[in-house]
Amino acid sequence: MTAFTDYLTDHAEQLDLGTLAITRAHGTHHPEVFEIRKRYETIRDRIALADGAQTQIGEELARIRSLTNGYTIPDDACPTLAATYRMLEEAHRIYESTDERRIQ
């Protein structure tokens, strides 16, 4: 495993619950959270199917960064949304700092 997949594995439960919770709590005023959830699920599923092999996820991470305006936490964010964005940002930072992204 890489540092990136280790991070996602360690935070899988929080990210899964968090991305789902923000769709329920903020979906009306922040419809982008539905696509964030979808992109996160794609990343999660691709990593699970890859079983330790390299997988194409850079585009998904870039889209999440775009949807969140660089992981900017909205003024009306609840603690769950803020924590979820921070975890996604950290995962992206780890991904970009590893050789994994250069292989993809």
mmCIF file of N, CA and C in Angstrom:
data_model
loop_
_atom_site.group_PDB
_atom_site.id
_atom_site.type_symbol
_atom_site.label_atom_id
_atom_site.label_comp_id
_atom_site.label_asym_id
_atom_site.label_seq_id
_atom_site.Cartn_x
_atom_site.Cartn_y
_atom_site.Cartn_z
ATOM 1 N N MET A 1 0.833 -1.194 0.000
ATOM 2 C CA MET A 1 0.000 0.000 0.000
ATOM 3 C C MET A 1 0.871 1.248 0.000
ATOM 4 N N THR A 2 0.281 2.323 -0.472
ATOM 5 C CA THR A 2 0.976 3.599 -0.468
ATOM 6 C C THR A 2 0.474 4.435 0.704
ATOM 7 N N ALA A 3 1.153 5.537 0.952
ATOM 8 C CA ALA A 3 0.707 6.445 2.010
ATOM 9 C C ALA A 3 -0.719 6.925 1.737
ATOM 10 N N PHE A 4 -1.022 7.156 0.474
ATOM 11 C CA PHE A 4 -2.361 7.614 0.095
ATOM 12 C C PHE A 4 -3.423 6.564 0.420
ATOM 13 N N THR A 5 -3.216 5.339 -0.022
ATOM 14 C CA THR A 5 -4.204 4.304 0.253
ATOM 15 C C THR A 5 -4.265 3.977 1.739
ATOM 16 N N ASP A 6 -3.137 4.063 2.427
ATOM 17 C CA ASP A 6 -3.144 3.889 3.886
ATOM 18 C C ASP A 6 -4.018 4.951 4.542
ATOM 19 N N TYR A 7 -3.869 6.200 4.100
ATOM 20 C CA TYR A 7 -4.663 7.297 4.663
ATOM 21 C C TYR A 7 -6.151 7.043 4.417
ATOM 22 N N LEU A 8 -6.496 6.698 3.187
ATOM 23 C CA LEU A 8 -7.908 6.439 2.888
ATOM 24 C C LEU A 8 -8.447 5.259 3.682
ATOM 25 N N THR A 9 -7.652 4.229 3.844
ATOM 26 C CA THR A 9 -8.073 3.075 4.632
ATOM 27 C C THR A 9 -8.291 3.471 6.086
ATOM 28 N N ASP A 10 -7.357 4.235 6.637
ATOM 29 C CA ASP A 10 -7.459 4.666 8.034
ATOM 30 C C ASP A 10 -8.665 5.578 8.284
ATOM 31 N N HIS A 11 -9.075 6.327 7.261
ATOM 32 C CA HIS A 11 -10.168 7.292 7.406
ATOM 33 C C HIS A 11 -11.423 6.888 6.631
ATOM 34 N N ALA A 12 -11.478 5.646 6.207
ATOM 35 C CA ALA A 12 -12.588 5.180 5.360
ATOM 36 C C ALA A 12 -13.950 5.387 6.010
ATOM 37 N N GLU A 13 -14.068 5.008 7.254
ATOM 38 C CA GLU A 13 -15.374 5.125 7.916
ATOM 39 C C GLU A 13 -15.798 6.588 8.037
ATOM 40 N N GLN A 14 -14.862 7.454 8.467
ATOM 41 C CA GLN A 14 -15.201 8.871 8.616
ATOM 42 C C GLN A 14 -15.536 9.506 7.263
ATOM 43 N N LEU A 15 -14.766 9.167 6.223
ATOM 44 C CA LEU A 15 -15.025 9.738 4.904
ATOM 45 C C LEU A 15 -16.331 9.218 4.317
ATOM 46 N N ASP A 16 -16.609 7.952 4.510
ATOM 47 C CA ASP A 16 -17.851 7.409 3.984
ATOM 48 C C ASP A 16 -19.051 8.052 4.680
ATOM 49 N N LEU A 17 -19.013 8.088 5.989
ATOM 50 C CA LEU A 17 -20.113 8.707 6.740
ATOM 51 C C LEU A 17 -20.190 10.205 6.473
ATOM 52 N N GLY A 18 -19.037 10.851 6.430
ATOM 53 C CA GLY A 18 -19.003 12.302 6.228
ATOM 54 C C GLY A 18 -19.528 12.719 4.874
ATOM 55 N N THR A 19 -19.089 12.036 3.816
ATOM 56 C CA THR A 19 -19.566 12.418 2.485
ATOM 57 C C THR A 19 -21.060 12.151 2.325
ATOM 58 N N LEU A 20 -21.560 11.129 2.994
ATOM 59 C CA LEU A 20 -23.002 10.875 2.965
ATOM 60 C C LEU A 20 -23.753 11.917 3.796
ATOM 61 N N ALA A 21 -23.262 12.204 4.980
ATOM 62 C CA ALA A 21 -23.933 13.155 5.871
ATOM 63 C C ALA A 21 -24.029 14.551 5.258
ATOM 64 N N ILE A 22 -22.993 14.981 4.561
ATOM 65 C CA ILE A 22 -23.042 16.341 4.003
ATOM 66 C C ILE A 22 -24.050 16.437 2.857
ATOM 67 N N THR A 23 -24.341 15.329 2.192
ATOM 68 C CA THR A 23 -25.384 15.399 1.159
ATOM 69 C C THR A 23 -26.739 15.645 1.811
ATOM 70 N N ARG A 24 -26.944 15.056 2.958
ATOM 71 C CA ARG A 24 -28.221 15.215 3.665
ATOM 72 C C ARG A 24 -28.340 16.582 4.327
ATOM 73 N N ALA A 25 -27.261 17.053 4.920
ATOM 74 C CA ALA A 25 -27.313 18.302 5.667
ATOM 75 C C ALA A 25 -27.155 19.544 4.791
ATOM 76 N N HIS A 26 -26.402 19.431 3.706
ATOM 77 C CA HIS A 26 -26.063 20.619 2.917
ATOM 78 C C HIS A 26 -26.475 20.544 1.455
ATOM 79 N N GLY A 27 -27.090 19.458 1.041
ATOM 80 C CA GLY A 27 -27.433 19.271 -0.361
ATOM 81 C C GLY A 27 -28.316 20.353 -0.950
ATOM 82 N N THR A 28 -29.215 20.896 -0.165
ATOM 83 C CA THR A 28 -30.117 21.935 -0.659
ATOM 84 C C THR A 28 -29.362 23.201 -1.041
ATOM 85 N N HIS A 29 -28.447 23.623 -0.192
ATOM 86 C CA HIS A 29 -27.724 24.885 -0.427
ATOM 87 C C HIS A 29 -26.379 24.685 -1.107
ATOM 88 N N HIS A 30 -25.879 23.474 -1.105
ATOM 89 C CA HIS A 30 -24.582 23.158 -1.720
ATOM 90 C C HIS A 30 -24.733 21.875 -2.545
ATOM 91 N N PRO A 31 -25.383 21.982 -3.705
ATOM 92 C CA PRO A 31 -25.625 20.769 -4.507
ATOM 93 C C PRO A 31 -24.351 20.058 -4.962
ATOM 94 N N GLU A 32 -23.226 20.735 -4.911
ATOM 95 C CA GLU A 32 -21.957 20.108 -5.303
ATOM 96 C C GLU A 32 -21.586 18.942 -4.396
ATOM 97 N N VAL A 33 -22.145 18.890 -3.183
ATOM 98 C CA VAL A 33 -21.787 17.804 -2.270
ATOM 99 C C VAL A 33 -22.236 16.437 -2.797
ATOM 100 N N PHE A 34 -23.240 16.421 -3.662
ATOM 101 C CA PHE A 34 -23.667 15.152 -4.244
ATOM 102 C C PHE A 34 -22.597 14.603 -5.188
ATOM 103 N N GLU A 35 -21.990 15.479 -5.975
ATOM 104 C CA GLU A 35 -20.923 15.029 -6.861
ATOM 105 C C GLU A 35 -19.656 14.701 -6.073
ATOM 106 N N ILE A 36 -19.394 15.430 -5.003
ATOM 107 C CA ILE A 36 -18.250 15.108 -4.137
ATOM 108 C C ILE A 36 -18.411 13.696 -3.599
ATOM 109 N N ARG A 37 -19.606 13.382 -3.125
ATOM 110 C CA ARG A 37 -19.883 12.030 -2.625
ATOM 111 C C ARG A 37 -19.646 10.997 -3.720
ATOM 112 N N LYS A 38 -20.170 11.254 -4.910
ATOM 113 C CA LYS A 38 -20.023 10.327 -6.034
ATOM 114 C C LYS A 38 -18.545 10.124 -6.379
ATOM 115 N N ARG A 39 -17.778 11.204 -6.430
ATOM 116 C CA ARG A 39 -16.349 11.106 -6.767
ATOM 117 C C ARG A 39 -15.590 10.349 -5.679
ATOM 118 N N TYR A 40 -15.930 10.610 -4.427
ATOM 119 C CA TYR A 40 -15.294 9.869 -3.329
ATOM 120 C C TYR A 40 -15.589 8.370 -3.455
ATOM 121 N N GLU A 41 -16.841 8.025 -3.732
ATOM 122 C CA GLU A 41 -17.207 6.613 -3.884
ATOM 123 C C GLU A 41 -16.433 5.963 -5.029
ATOM 124 N N THR A 42 -16.229 6.697 -6.107
ATOM 125 C CA THR A 42 -15.458 6.178 -7.240
ATOM 126 C C THR A 42 -14.029 5.883 -6.810
ATOM 127 N N ILE A 43 -13.421 6.817 -6.090
ATOM 128 C CA ILE A 43 -12.053 6.612 -5.589
ATOM 129 C C ILE A 43 -12.002 5.394 -4.681
ATOM 130 N N ARG A 44 -12.912 5.343 -3.728
ATOM 131 C CA ARG A 44 -12.968 4.229 -2.774
ATOM 132 C C ARG A 44 -13.113 2.889 -3.494
ATOM 133 N N ASP A 45 -14.018 2.849 -4.444
ATOM 134 C CA ASP A 45 -14.287 1.600 -5.162
ATOM 135 C C ASP A 45 -13.109 1.188 -6.045
ATOM 136 N N ARG A 46 -12.493 2.144 -6.708
ATOM 137 C CA ARG A 46 -11.340 1.813 -7.561
ATOM 138 C C ARG A 46 -10.174 1.275 -6.739
ATOM 139 N N ILE A 47 -9.957 1.865 -5.586
ATOM 140 C CA ILE A 47 -8.871 1.389 -4.723
ATOM 141 C C ILE A 47 -9.177 -0.015 -4.224
ATOM 142 N N ALA A 48 -10.421 -0.254 -3.836
ATOM 143 C CA ALA A 48 -10.802 -1.589 -3.356
ATOM 144 C C ALA A 48 -10.636 -2.641 -4.453
ATOM 145 N N LEU A 49 -11.025 -2.312 -5.659
ATOM 146 C CA LEU A 49 -10.923 -3.258 -6.776
ATOM 147 C C LEU A 49 -9.472 -3.474 -7.213
ATOM 148 N N ALA A 50 -8.634 -2.465 -7.022
ATOM 149 C CA ALA A 50 -7.236 -2.559 -7.462
ATOM 150 C C ALA A 50 -6.433 -3.515 -6.594
ATOM 151 N N ASP A 51 -6.873 -3.726 -5.351
ATOM 152 C CA ASP A 51 -6.203 -4.652 -4.442
ATOM 153 C C ASP A 51 -4.696 -4.405 -4.365
ATOM 154 N N GLY A 52 -4.336 -3.142 -4.144
ATOM 155 C CA GLY A 52 -2.930 -2.787 -3.982
ATOM 156 C C GLY A 52 -2.237 -2.343 -5.246
ATOM 157 N N ALA A 53 -2.848 -2.565 -6.399
ATOM 158 C CA ALA A 53 -2.247 -2.139 -7.667
ATOM 159 C C ALA A 53 -2.538 -0.651 -7.892
ATOM 160 N N GLN A 54 -1.815 -0.054 -8.823
ATOM 161 C CA GLN A 54 -2.049 1.347 -9.158
ATOM 162 C C GLN A 54 -3.439 1.495 -9.779
ATOM 163 N N THR A 55 -4.063 2.614 -9.524
ATOM 164 C CA THR A 55 -5.387 2.866 -10.073
ATOM 165 C C THR A 55 -5.494 4.322 -10.518
ATOM 166 N N GLN A 56 -6.346 4.592 -11.456
ATOM 167 C CA GLN A 56 -6.550 5.934 -12.001
ATOM 168 C C GLN A 56 -7.518 6.709 -11.104
ATOM 169 N N ILE A 57 -6.995 7.641 -10.307
ATOM 170 C CA ILE A 57 -7.863 8.435 -9.433
ATOM 171 C C ILE A 57 -7.528 9.915 -9.446
ATOM 172 N N GLY A 58 -6.482 10.301 -10.130
ATOM 173 C CA GLY A 58 -6.066 11.700 -10.163
ATOM 174 C C GLY A 58 -7.152 12.631 -10.657
ATOM 175 N N GLU A 59 -7.882 12.208 -11.667
ATOM 176 C CA GLU A 59 -8.963 13.030 -12.216
ATOM 177 C C GLU A 59 -10.074 13.225 -11.189
ATOM 178 N N GLU A 60 -10.368 12.177 -10.436
ATOM 179 C CA GLU A 60 -11.414 12.269 -9.408
ATOM 180 C C GLU A 60 -11.015 13.265 -8.323
ATOM 181 N N LEU A 61 -9.772 13.186 -7.889
ATOM 182 C CA LEU A 61 -9.286 14.116 -6.864
ATOM 183 C C LEU A 61 -9.283 15.549 -7.373
ATOM 184 N N ALA A 62 -8.863 15.739 -8.609
ATOM 185 C CA ALA A 62 -8.849 17.089 -9.193
ATOM 186 C C ALA A 62 -10.263 17.653 -9.267
ATOM 187 N N ARG A 63 -11.217 16.818 -9.598
ATOM 188 C CA ARG A 63 -12.606 17.279 -9.674
ATOM 189 C C ARG A 63 -13.140 17.637 -8.291
ATOM 190 N N ILE A 64 -12.792 16.855 -7.280
ATOM 191 C CA ILE A 64 -13.213 17.199 -5.913
ATOM 192 C C ILE A 64 -12.611 18.538 -5.505
ATOM 193 N N ARG A 65 -11.335 18.748 -5.809
ATOM 194 C CA ARG A 65 -10.699 20.029 -5.470
ATOM 195 C C ARG A 65 -11.427 21.171 -6.164
ATOM 196 N N SER A 66 -11.801 20.977 -7.415
ATOM 197 C CA SER A 66 -12.533 22.007 -8.149
ATOM 198 C C SER A 66 -13.912 22.256 -7.540
ATOM 199 N N LEU A 67 -14.632 21.188 -7.243
ATOM 200 C CA LEU A 67 -15.972 21.313 -6.659
ATOM 201 C C LEU A 67 -15.958 22.029 -5.316
ATOM 202 N N THR A 68 -14.889 21.851 -4.559
ATOM 203 C CA THR A 68 -14.797 22.452 -3.227
ATOM 204 C C THR A 68 -14.089 23.809 -3.249
ATOM 205 N N ASN A 69 -13.788 24.287 -4.457
ATOM 206 C CA ASN A 69 -13.066 25.553 -4.589
ATOM 207 C C ASN A 69 -11.772 25.513 -3.776
ATOM 208 N N GLY A 70 -11.003 24.465 -4.031
ATOM 209 C CA GLY A 70 -9.727 24.305 -3.327
ATOM 210 C C GLY A 70 -9.900 23.911 -1.866
ATOM 211 N N TYR A 71 -10.939 23.157 -1.581
ATOM 212 C CA TYR A 71 -11.255 22.681 -0.233
ATOM 213 C C TYR A 71 -11.616 23.826 0.714
ATOM 214 N N THR A 72 -12.199 24.876 0.158
ATOM 215 C CA THR A 72 -12.673 26.004 0.953
ATOM 216 C C THR A 72 -13.933 25.589 1.703
ATOM 217 N N ILE A 73 -13.924 25.796 2.994
ATOM 218 C CA ILE A 73 -15.068 25.413 3.831
ATOM 219 C C ILE A 73 -16.085 26.550 3.792
ATOM 220 N N PRO A 74 -17.322 26.271 3.346
ATOM 221 C CA PRO A 74 -18.347 27.320 3.273
ATOM 222 C C PRO A 74 -18.646 27.924 4.645
ATOM 223 N N ASP A 75 -19.089 29.166 4.629
ATOM 224 C CA ASP A 75 -19.407 29.869 5.878
ATOM 225 C C ASP A 75 -20.503 29.166 6.685
ATOM 226 N N ASP A 76 -21.422 28.496 5.994
ATOM 227 C CA ASP A 76 -22.536 27.839 6.689
ATOM 228 C C ASP A 76 -22.275 26.356 6.959
ATOM 229 N N ALA A 77 -21.015 25.965 6.923
ATOM 230 C CA ALA A 77 -20.659 24.552 7.089
ATOM 231 C C ALA A 77 -20.824 24.086 8.532
ATOM 232 N N CYS A 78 -21.284 22.858 8.651
ATOM 233 C CA CYS A 78 -21.333 22.207 9.951
ATOM 234 C C CYS A 78 -19.961 21.573 10.213
ATOM 235 N N PRO A 79 -19.704 21.134 11.442
ATOM 236 C CA PRO A 79 -18.416 20.499 11.740
ATOM 237 C C PRO A 79 -18.128 19.267 10.877
ATOM 238 N N THR A 80 -19.165 18.535 10.501
ATOM 239 C CA THR A 80 -18.960 17.340 9.669
ATOM 240 C C THR A 80 -18.463 17.722 8.285
ATOM 241 N N LEU A 81 -19.054 18.756 7.692
ATOM 242 C CA LEU A 81 -18.600 19.191 6.375
ATOM 243 C C LEU A 81 -17.157 19.680 6.461
ATOM 244 N N ALA A 82 -16.853 20.472 7.466
ATOM 245 C CA ALA A 82 -15.488 20.979 7.619
ATOM 246 C C ALA A 82 -14.488 19.837 7.775
ATOM 247 N N ALA A 83 -14.808 18.868 8.604
ATOM 248 C CA ALA A 83 -13.903 17.735 8.826
ATOM 249 C C ALA A 83 -13.751 16.897 7.558
ATOM 250 N N THR A 84 -14.846 16.712 6.829
ATOM 251 C CA THR A 84 -14.800 15.922 5.601
ATOM 252 C C THR A 84 -13.925 16.606 4.558
ATOM 253 N N TYR A 85 -14.094 17.900 4.382
ATOM 254 C CA TYR A 85 -13.261 18.639 3.427
ATOM 255 C C TYR A 85 -11.786 18.573 3.837
ATOM 256 N N ARG A 86 -11.516 18.683 5.130
ATOM 257 C CA ARG A 86 -10.113 18.615 5.592
ATOM 258 C C ARG A 86 -9.505 17.245 5.315
ATOM 259 N N MET A 87 -10.273 16.188 5.535
ATOM 260 C CA MET A 87 -9.757 14.841 5.254
ATOM 261 C C MET A 87 -9.529 14.640 3.758
ATOM 262 N N LEU A 88 -10.452 15.116 2.943
ATOM 263 C CA LEU A 88 -10.278 15.006 1.493
ATOM 264 C C LEU A 88 -9.062 15.808 1.031
ATOM 265 N N GLU A 89 -8.890 16.977 1.610
ATOM 266 C CA GLU A 89 -7.725 17.808 1.260
ATOM 267 C C GLU A 89 -6.424 17.118 1.654
ATOM 268 N N GLU A 90 -6.394 16.535 2.826
ATOM 269 C CA GLU A 90 -5.192 15.826 3.273
ATOM 270 C C GLU A 90 -4.910 14.621 2.384
ATOM 271 N N ALA A 91 -5.941 13.881 2.017
ATOM 272 C CA ALA A 91 -5.761 12.746 1.114
ATOM 273 C C ALA A 91 -5.178 13.217 -0.213
ATOM 274 N N HIS A 92 -5.687 14.323 -0.722
ATOM 275 C CA HIS A 92 -5.189 14.868 -1.984
ATOM 276 C C HIS A 92 -3.733 15.306 -1.845
ATOM 277 N N ARG A 93 -3.410 15.952 -0.742
ATOM 278 C CA ARG A 93 -2.031 16.392 -0.499
ATOM 279 C C ARG A 93 -1.093 15.180 -0.474
ATOM 280 N N ILE A 94 -1.484 14.137 0.214
ATOM 281 C CA ILE A 94 -0.660 12.922 0.292
ATOM 282 C C ILE A 94 -0.505 12.322 -1.102
ATOM 283 N N TYR A 95 -1.590 12.256 -1.841
ATOM 284 C CA TYR A 95 -1.552 11.698 -3.197
ATOM 285 C C TYR A 95 -0.560 12.462 -4.068
ATOM 286 N N GLU A 96 -0.630 13.783 -4.005
ATOM 287 C CA GLU A 96 0.256 14.597 -4.841
ATOM 288 C C GLU A 96 1.713 14.540 -4.402
ATOM 289 N N SER A 97 1.957 14.196 -3.160
ATOM 290 C CA SER A 97 3.337 14.169 -2.664
ATOM 291 C C SER A 97 4.008 12.812 -2.873
ATOM 292 N N THR A 98 3.259 11.847 -3.409
ATOM 293 C CA THR A 98 3.825 10.520 -3.615
ATOM 294 C C THR A 98 4.159 10.292 -5.077
ATOM 295 N N ASP A 99 4.941 9.292 -5.333
ATOM 296 C CA ASP A 99 5.258 8.903 -6.706
ATOM 297 C C ASP A 99 4.066 8.272 -7.391
ATOM 298 N N GLU A 100 3.066 7.882 -6.618
ATOM 299 C CA GLU A 100 1.890 7.207 -7.175
ATOM 300 C C GLU A 100 1.257 8.032 -8.288
ATOM 301 N N ARG A 101 1.128 9.333 -8.099
ATOM 302 C CA ARG A 101 0.438 10.156 -9.100
ATOM 303 C C ARG A 101 1.237 10.233 -10.388
ATOM 304 N N ARG A 102 2.553 10.125 -10.324
ATOM 305 C CA ARG A 102 3.372 10.199 -11.533
ATOM 306 C C ARG A 102 3.263 8.931 -12.370
ATOM 307 N N ILE A 103 2.824 7.854 -11.778
ATOM 308 C CA ILE A 103 2.691 6.593 -12.485
ATOM 309 C C ILE A 103 1.388 6.554 -13.279
ATOM 310 N N GLN A 104 0.417 7.328 -12.869
ATOM 311 C CA GLN A 104 -0.931 7.237 -13.436
ATOM 312 C C GLN A 104 -1.074 7.962 -14.752
#
